[in-house]
Short mmCIF file of C-alpha atoms and ligand atoms in Angstrom, two decimals:
data_model
loop_
_atom_site.label_atom_id
_atom_site.label_comp_id
_atom_site.label_asym_id
_atom_site.label_seq_id
_atom_site.Cartn_x
_atom_site.Cartn_y
_atom_site.Cartn_z
CA MET A 1 41.11 -108.33 1.77
CA SER A 2 41.45 -104.89 3.57
CA THR A 3 41.46 -101.79 1.50
CA ARG A 4 43.25 -99.74 4.25
CA ALA A 5 46.82 -99.35 3.61
CA PRO A 6 49.19 -100.40 6.49
CA LYS A 7 50.17 -97.09 8.56
CA LYS A 8 53.68 -96.20 7.38
CA ALA A 9 56.26 -96.34 10.21
CA THR A 10 57.51 -92.98 11.42
CA LYS A 11 60.88 -92.56 10.35
CA VAL A 12 62.92 -90.97 13.20
CA PHE A 13 66.68 -89.99 13.57
CA VAL A 14 67.82 -90.57 17.20
CA ALA A 15 70.98 -88.29 17.32
CA GLY A 16 73.46 -89.40 20.22
CA HIS A 17 71.96 -93.13 20.25
CA ARG A 18 75.10 -94.15 22.16
CA GLY A 19 74.56 -92.01 25.10
CA LEU A 20 72.39 -92.29 28.26
CA VAL A 21 69.08 -90.67 26.82
CA GLY A 22 69.60 -91.46 23.38
CA SER A 23 70.11 -95.14 23.73
CA ALA A 24 66.84 -95.45 25.99
CA ILE A 25 64.77 -93.61 23.51
CA ALA A 26 66.11 -95.77 20.70
CA ARG A 27 65.59 -98.81 22.61
CA ARG A 28 62.01 -97.66 23.58
CA LEU A 29 61.03 -96.86 19.93
CA GLU A 30 62.28 -100.05 18.64
CA TYR A 31 60.50 -101.92 21.27
CA GLU A 32 57.20 -99.78 20.50
CA GLY A 33 57.01 -100.39 16.97
CA GLY A 34 55.64 -98.15 14.27
CA TYR A 35 58.82 -96.29 14.23
CA GLU A 36 61.74 -96.92 11.70
CA VAL A 37 64.74 -95.71 14.02
CA VAL A 38 67.68 -94.51 12.15
CA THR A 39 71.00 -93.92 13.93
CA ARG A 40 74.65 -92.88 13.02
CA THR A 41 77.88 -93.55 15.13
CA ARG A 42 80.32 -90.56 15.39
CA GLN A 43 82.47 -92.10 12.82
CA GLU A 44 79.71 -92.41 10.16
CA LEU A 45 78.44 -88.75 10.85
CA ASP A 46 80.22 -86.11 12.73
CA LEU A 47 77.49 -83.89 14.00
CA LEU A 48 80.09 -81.00 14.21
CA ASP A 49 80.24 -80.94 10.45
CA GLN A 50 77.68 -78.81 9.10
CA ALA A 51 77.72 -79.72 5.57
CA ALA A 52 77.70 -83.35 6.37
CA THR A 53 74.84 -83.28 8.61
CA HIS A 54 72.66 -81.03 6.58
CA ALA A 55 73.27 -83.33 3.56
CA PHE A 56 72.33 -86.35 5.62
CA LEU A 57 69.29 -84.75 6.84
CA ALA A 58 68.42 -83.66 3.22
CA GLU A 59 68.73 -87.09 1.92
CA GLN A 60 66.82 -89.10 4.67
CA LYS A 61 63.46 -87.35 4.77
CA PHE A 62 62.87 -88.14 8.49
CA ASP A 63 59.41 -87.42 10.02
CA LEU A 64 60.73 -86.88 13.33
CA VAL A 65 64.49 -85.76 14.58
CA ILE A 66 65.44 -86.38 18.46
CA VAL A 67 68.30 -84.41 19.30
CA ALA A 68 69.80 -86.45 22.30
CA ALA A 69 73.54 -85.63 21.02
CA ALA A 70 75.35 -83.30 23.06
CA LYS A 71 78.70 -82.70 24.95
CA VAL A 72 77.67 -83.56 28.46
CA GLY A 73 79.57 -83.91 31.81
CA GLY A 74 79.24 -83.36 35.42
CA ILE A 75 80.31 -80.49 37.65
CA ARG A 76 84.13 -80.97 37.12
CA ALA A 77 84.00 -81.45 33.51
CA ASN A 78 81.97 -78.22 32.86
CA SER A 79 84.23 -76.24 35.07
CA GLU A 80 87.57 -77.58 33.29
CA TYR A 81 86.37 -77.44 29.59
CA PRO A 82 83.78 -74.60 29.29
CA ALA A 83 84.96 -73.60 25.80
CA ASP A 84 84.23 -77.39 24.67
CA PHE A 85 80.79 -77.27 26.33
CA ILE A 86 79.58 -74.25 24.53
CA SER A 87 81.06 -74.42 21.22
CA GLN A 88 80.32 -78.03 20.58
CA ASN A 89 76.84 -77.82 21.87
CA LEU A 90 75.96 -74.74 19.84
CA ALA A 91 77.35 -76.60 16.68
CA ILE A 92 75.50 -79.67 17.19
CA GLU A 93 72.25 -77.91 17.89
CA SER A 94 72.48 -75.55 15.00
CA ASN A 95 73.65 -78.16 12.73
CA LEU A 96 70.86 -80.71 13.66
CA ILE A 97 67.92 -78.12 14.47
CA TRP A 98 68.27 -75.73 11.50
CA GLY A 99 69.47 -78.69 9.32
CA SER A 100 66.09 -80.41 10.14
CA HIS A 101 64.20 -77.47 9.26
CA LEU A 102 66.06 -76.92 6.00
CA ALA A 103 65.28 -80.53 5.31
CA ASP A 104 61.45 -79.97 5.93
CA VAL A 105 61.64 -82.30 8.95
CA PRO A 106 58.04 -81.41 10.41
CA ALA A 107 58.75 -82.46 14.09
CA LEU A 108 61.70 -82.35 16.28
CA LEU A 109 62.34 -83.13 19.92
CA PHE A 110 65.35 -81.29 21.58
CA LEU A 111 66.66 -82.45 24.76
CA GLY A 112 67.27 -79.53 27.32
CA SER A 113 68.30 -79.88 30.99
CA SER A 114 67.22 -78.50 34.37
CA CYS A 115 70.55 -76.76 34.67
CA VAL A 116 69.53 -74.13 32.26
CA TYR A 117 67.26 -72.44 34.98
CA PRO A 118 68.52 -69.68 37.05
CA ARG A 119 70.55 -70.68 40.22
CA GLU A 120 68.32 -68.72 42.55
CA THR A 121 64.77 -69.51 41.75
CA ALA A 122 61.52 -70.71 43.12
CA GLN A 123 61.66 -74.48 43.93
CA PRO A 124 60.29 -76.75 42.17
CA ILE A 125 61.23 -74.67 39.16
CA PRO A 126 58.36 -74.09 36.64
CA GLU A 127 59.10 -73.63 32.86
CA GLU A 128 58.40 -69.96 32.94
CA ALA A 129 61.62 -69.51 35.17
CA LEU A 130 63.58 -69.67 32.19
CA LEU A 131 65.97 -66.63 32.01
CA SER A 132 64.39 -65.11 34.89
CA GLY A 133 67.67 -64.97 36.73
CA LYS A 134 71.45 -65.47 36.51
CA LEU A 135 72.92 -68.92 35.75
CA GLU A 136 74.68 -71.31 37.89
CA PRO A 137 78.32 -70.35 37.10
CA THR A 138 79.75 -74.05 37.12
CA ASN A 139 77.67 -74.91 33.93
CA ALA A 140 76.62 -71.41 32.50
CA PRO A 141 78.46 -72.01 29.26
CA TYR A 142 76.60 -75.32 28.79
CA ALA A 143 73.33 -73.65 29.65
CA VAL A 144 73.79 -70.81 27.53
CA ALA A 145 74.15 -73.42 24.61
CA LYS A 146 70.80 -75.34 25.55
CA ILE A 147 69.01 -72.11 25.77
CA ALA A 148 70.06 -71.18 22.32
CA GLY A 149 68.84 -74.55 21.29
CA ILE A 150 65.29 -73.94 23.15
CA TYR A 151 65.08 -70.68 21.18
CA LEU A 152 66.07 -72.14 17.88
CA CYS A 153 63.09 -74.69 18.24
CA ASP A 154 60.62 -72.02 19.48
CA SER A 155 61.55 -69.52 16.73
CA ILE A 156 61.35 -72.28 13.78
CA THR A 157 57.84 -73.27 15.34
CA LYS A 158 56.82 -69.70 15.32
CA GLN A 159 58.03 -68.60 11.96
CA PHE A 160 57.46 -71.82 10.11
CA GLY A 161 54.68 -73.77 11.70
CA ARG A 162 56.78 -76.86 12.47
CA ARG A 163 56.46 -78.84 15.73
CA TYR A 164 59.86 -78.25 17.28
CA PHE A 165 59.88 -78.55 21.10
CA THR A 166 61.96 -79.07 24.06
CA ALA A 167 61.81 -81.76 26.89
CA MET A 168 64.03 -80.55 30.23
CA PRO A 169 65.09 -83.70 32.17
CA PRO A 170 66.80 -83.30 35.70
CA ASN A 171 70.05 -85.43 36.44
CA VAL A 172 69.29 -88.71 34.56
CA TYR A 173 71.00 -92.11 35.19
CA GLY A 174 70.83 -95.63 33.70
CA PRO A 175 72.36 -97.99 31.20
CA ASN A 176 75.25 -96.46 29.37
CA ASP A 177 76.18 -93.96 31.84
CA ASN A 178 79.50 -92.41 31.93
CA PHE A 179 81.43 -93.82 35.16
CA ASP A 180 84.66 -91.92 34.55
CA LEU A 181 85.25 -90.10 37.82
CA LYS A 182 86.66 -86.93 36.24
CA THR A 183 83.72 -86.36 33.87
CA SER A 184 80.72 -88.12 35.27
CA HIS A 185 77.66 -86.94 37.12
CA VAL A 186 77.37 -87.51 40.74
CA LEU A 187 75.19 -90.79 40.75
CA PRO A 188 77.49 -92.96 38.77
CA ALA A 189 80.44 -91.48 40.30
CA LEU A 190 79.37 -92.70 43.73
CA ILE A 191 78.37 -95.92 42.55
CA ARG A 192 81.83 -96.63 41.34
CA LYS A 193 83.58 -95.03 44.38
CA PHE A 194 81.55 -97.27 46.91
CA HIS A 195 81.85 -100.37 44.85
CA GLU A 196 85.77 -99.68 44.46
CA ALA A 197 86.26 -98.91 47.91
CA LEU A 198 87.02 -101.66 50.46
CA PRO A 199 83.77 -102.23 52.46
CA ASP A 200 84.94 -100.59 55.56
CA ARG A 201 87.38 -97.84 53.97
CA PRO A 202 86.34 -94.22 53.80
CA VAL A 203 84.76 -92.88 50.41
CA THR A 204 85.28 -89.34 49.56
CA VAL A 205 82.27 -87.45 48.31
CA TRP A 206 82.43 -83.76 46.83
CA GLY A 207 81.00 -80.60 48.35
CA SER A 208 78.90 -80.27 51.49
CA GLY A 209 76.34 -82.95 50.88
CA LYS A 210 73.65 -80.39 51.03
CA PRO A 211 72.79 -79.58 47.47
CA LYS A 212 69.53 -81.06 46.44
CA ARG A 213 69.05 -82.82 43.04
CA GLU A 214 66.26 -84.52 41.23
CA PHE A 215 67.14 -87.90 39.48
CA LEU A 216 65.04 -89.56 36.71
CA HIS A 217 66.07 -93.14 35.38
CA SER A 218 66.59 -93.02 31.61
CA ASP A 219 63.85 -95.55 30.76
CA ASP A 220 61.41 -93.21 32.58
CA VAL A 221 62.93 -90.48 30.38
CA ALA A 222 62.27 -92.46 27.32
CA ASP A 223 58.89 -93.48 28.45
CA ALA A 224 58.12 -89.62 28.77
CA LEU A 225 59.76 -88.54 25.48
CA LEU A 226 57.44 -91.28 23.57
CA PHE A 227 54.30 -89.78 25.62
CA LEU A 228 55.16 -86.38 24.45
CA ILE A 229 55.94 -87.27 21.01
CA GLU A 230 52.60 -88.99 20.85
CA HIS A 231 50.55 -86.03 22.45
CA PRO A 232 50.51 -83.16 19.74
CA GLU A 233 49.29 -80.77 22.42
CA ALA A 234 52.83 -80.91 24.08
CA SER A 235 54.63 -77.93 22.80
CA GLY A 236 57.23 -75.51 23.77
CA LEU A 237 59.37 -76.30 26.89
CA ILE A 238 58.25 -79.20 29.11
CA ASN A 239 59.99 -80.22 32.38
CA VAL A 240 60.22 -84.03 32.53
CA GLY A 241 60.93 -85.27 36.03
CA THR A 242 59.58 -86.62 39.32
CA GLY A 243 59.19 -83.19 41.05
CA THR A 244 60.98 -84.32 43.97
CA SER A 245 64.62 -84.46 45.07
CA VAL A 246 67.15 -85.55 47.69
CA THR A 247 70.24 -84.23 49.02
CA ILE A 248 73.68 -85.38 47.70
CA ARG A 249 74.03 -86.75 51.31
CA GLN A 250 70.78 -88.91 51.32
CA LEU A 251 71.89 -89.95 47.61
CA ALA A 252 75.29 -91.19 48.92
CA GLU A 253 73.80 -93.03 51.73
CA THR A 254 71.35 -94.79 49.54
CA ILE A 255 73.96 -95.83 47.21
CA GLN A 256 76.31 -96.78 50.06
CA SER A 257 73.44 -99.29 51.23
CA VAL A 258 72.63 -100.60 47.81
CA VAL A 259 76.39 -101.39 47.18
CA GLY A 260 76.83 -102.72 50.86
CA HIS A 261 79.69 -100.42 51.95
CA THR A 262 79.91 -99.71 55.67
CA GLY A 263 82.83 -97.64 56.17
CA PRO A 264 82.54 -93.55 56.72
CA ILE A 265 81.73 -91.02 54.17
CA GLU A 266 84.33 -88.24 53.90
CA TRP A 267 83.07 -84.90 52.54
CA ASP A 268 85.59 -82.82 50.42
CA SER A 269 84.73 -79.19 50.75
CA SER A 270 87.34 -78.11 48.29
CA MET A 271 85.11 -79.39 45.53
CA PRO A 272 82.16 -77.17 44.56
CA ASP A 273 78.29 -77.62 45.56
CA GLY A 274 77.18 -76.01 42.34
CA PHE A 275 73.40 -75.32 42.39
CA PRO A 276 71.87 -75.40 45.69
CA GLU A 277 68.70 -76.87 44.66
CA LYS A 278 67.48 -78.27 41.10
CA THR A 279 64.14 -79.63 41.56
CA MET A 280 61.38 -79.17 38.74
CA ASP A 281 57.88 -78.39 38.66
CA VAL A 282 56.10 -81.16 36.81
CA THR A 283 52.59 -79.72 36.87
CA LYS A 284 52.64 -79.25 33.08
CA LEU A 285 53.64 -82.98 32.47
CA HIS A 286 51.46 -84.54 35.06
CA GLY A 287 48.52 -82.31 33.41
CA LEU A 288 49.17 -84.10 30.14
CA GLY A 289 48.84 -87.42 32.09
CA TRP A 290 52.44 -88.72 32.37
CA ARG A 291 54.18 -89.90 35.64
CA HIS A 292 57.30 -91.61 36.35
CA ARG A 293 57.61 -95.27 37.33
CA ILE A 294 60.82 -95.94 38.72
CA GLU A 295 61.55 -94.71 42.29
CA LEU A 296 65.14 -93.76 43.00
CA ASP A 297 66.24 -96.72 45.30
CA GLN A 298 64.73 -99.10 42.80
CA GLY A 299 66.59 -97.16 40.03
CA ILE A 300 69.85 -97.15 41.88
CA GLN A 301 69.74 -100.99 42.33
CA LEU A 302 69.17 -101.31 38.39
CA ALA A 303 71.99 -98.66 37.81
CA TYR A 304 74.34 -100.71 40.13
CA ASP A 305 73.25 -104.20 38.41
CA TRP A 306 74.11 -102.66 34.88
CA TYR A 307 77.26 -101.33 36.25
CA ARG A 308 78.51 -104.60 37.71
CA GLU A 309 77.57 -106.47 34.44
CA HIS A 310 79.12 -104.01 32.04
CA VAL A 311 81.71 -101.70 33.63
CA ALA A 312 83.07 -103.25 37.09
CA GLU A 313 86.43 -105.12 36.70
CA ARG A 314 85.72 -107.17 39.88
P1 GDP B 401 75.44 -80.95 38.47
O1 GDP B 401 73.98 -81.47 38.79
O2 GDP B 401 75.23 -80.24 37.32
O3 GDP B 401 75.75 -79.96 39.67
O4 GDP B 401 76.35 -82.02 38.44
P2 GDP B 401 76.99 -83.32 39.11
O5 GDP B 401 76.04 -84.51 38.97
O6 GDP B 401 78.44 -83.48 38.81
O7 GDP B 401 77.04 -82.89 40.75
C1 GDP B 401 75.91 -82.98 41.49
C2 GDP B 401 76.27 -82.52 42.96
O8 GDP B 401 77.01 -83.74 43.28
C3 GDP B 401 77.26 -81.40 43.12
O9 GDP B 401 77.12 -80.73 44.37
C4 GDP B 401 78.82 -82.20 43.45
O10 GDP B 401 79.49 -81.59 44.08
C5 GDP B 401 78.21 -83.37 44.09
N1 GDP B 401 79.20 -84.70 44.08
C6 GDP B 401 79.59 -85.24 45.20
N2 GDP B 401 80.63 -86.28 44.65
C7 GDP B 401 80.62 -86.14 43.44
C8 GDP B 401 81.35 -86.96 42.58
O11 GDP B 401 82.18 -87.87 42.91
N3 GDP B 401 81.23 -86.55 41.32
C9 GDP B 401 80.25 -85.59 41.03
N4 GDP B 401 80.31 -85.31 39.57
N5 GDP B 401 79.61 -84.86 41.66
C10 GDP B 401 79.90 -85.18 43.16
#
């Protein structure tokens, strides 16, 4: 008989497990084994409610908290509901991050976003670019809330010696994406627009087509997050991406060919372009030893298959 006690599973709370990144990391941790994954629906635990969130964290005694819960949306939703974006994100972050500290949770992984970097900055964007210039106005309120979360993690790490750190993904896509044309990001929006259009009819895409964006499949994000969790030398702020980007025009044409649409693309210049470019420098991540696996064309095919199976009505 072995005298060695079996290793206790790491008890982890995945906040936001129904979202794009949260669902991917919850799936991945379950598959991996060695993790006891705890989730709560919005009905079971309202993360905007400080007292309820702090009480839950104090009672559960987690080894790790992953903050994938956030109020998120594309360029249009951010412009129309700036107050919701800043206030809800500040509340969710403060309740979860500070609440985890109060509950003596030793480690926490916070999800930032590449859109918190300055609008005008070197491309690809290194982690050091944070707060080195003005924010992109179309999502500044969201970015300010995320920057507050980054500093809250850093400050708790400095003052209390915990391991609270931030991963910065680019534009993420994959299962459980939001396909609502008013609030979604560009990739799911275009899958839906090309799918719903008759094959030879025009499809309208916003802006000039010139902005560049970096895309990462949520299964790659989850793989990277697990990698970072299991590498204690990962700390502070870490860009999690591919380090490459495509123009919105290239993205639209790729989605068009995956969906099999042959009509014209019309550009709606009344809609904003937002950031001219958002490509992250992933030297730090590559130095730690992680690289993405799912290339964009393959990922778009996976996302389209998921959309047809779970969302499309015809
Ligand atoms: P961003 O990365 O924060 O700017 O967010 P989005 O994913 O919403 O938008 C990325 C770029 O795609 C912007 O330049 C948009 O104008 C452009 N875009 C083109 N068509 C669409 C669309 O149908 N929906 C969205 N959300 N963006 C679009």
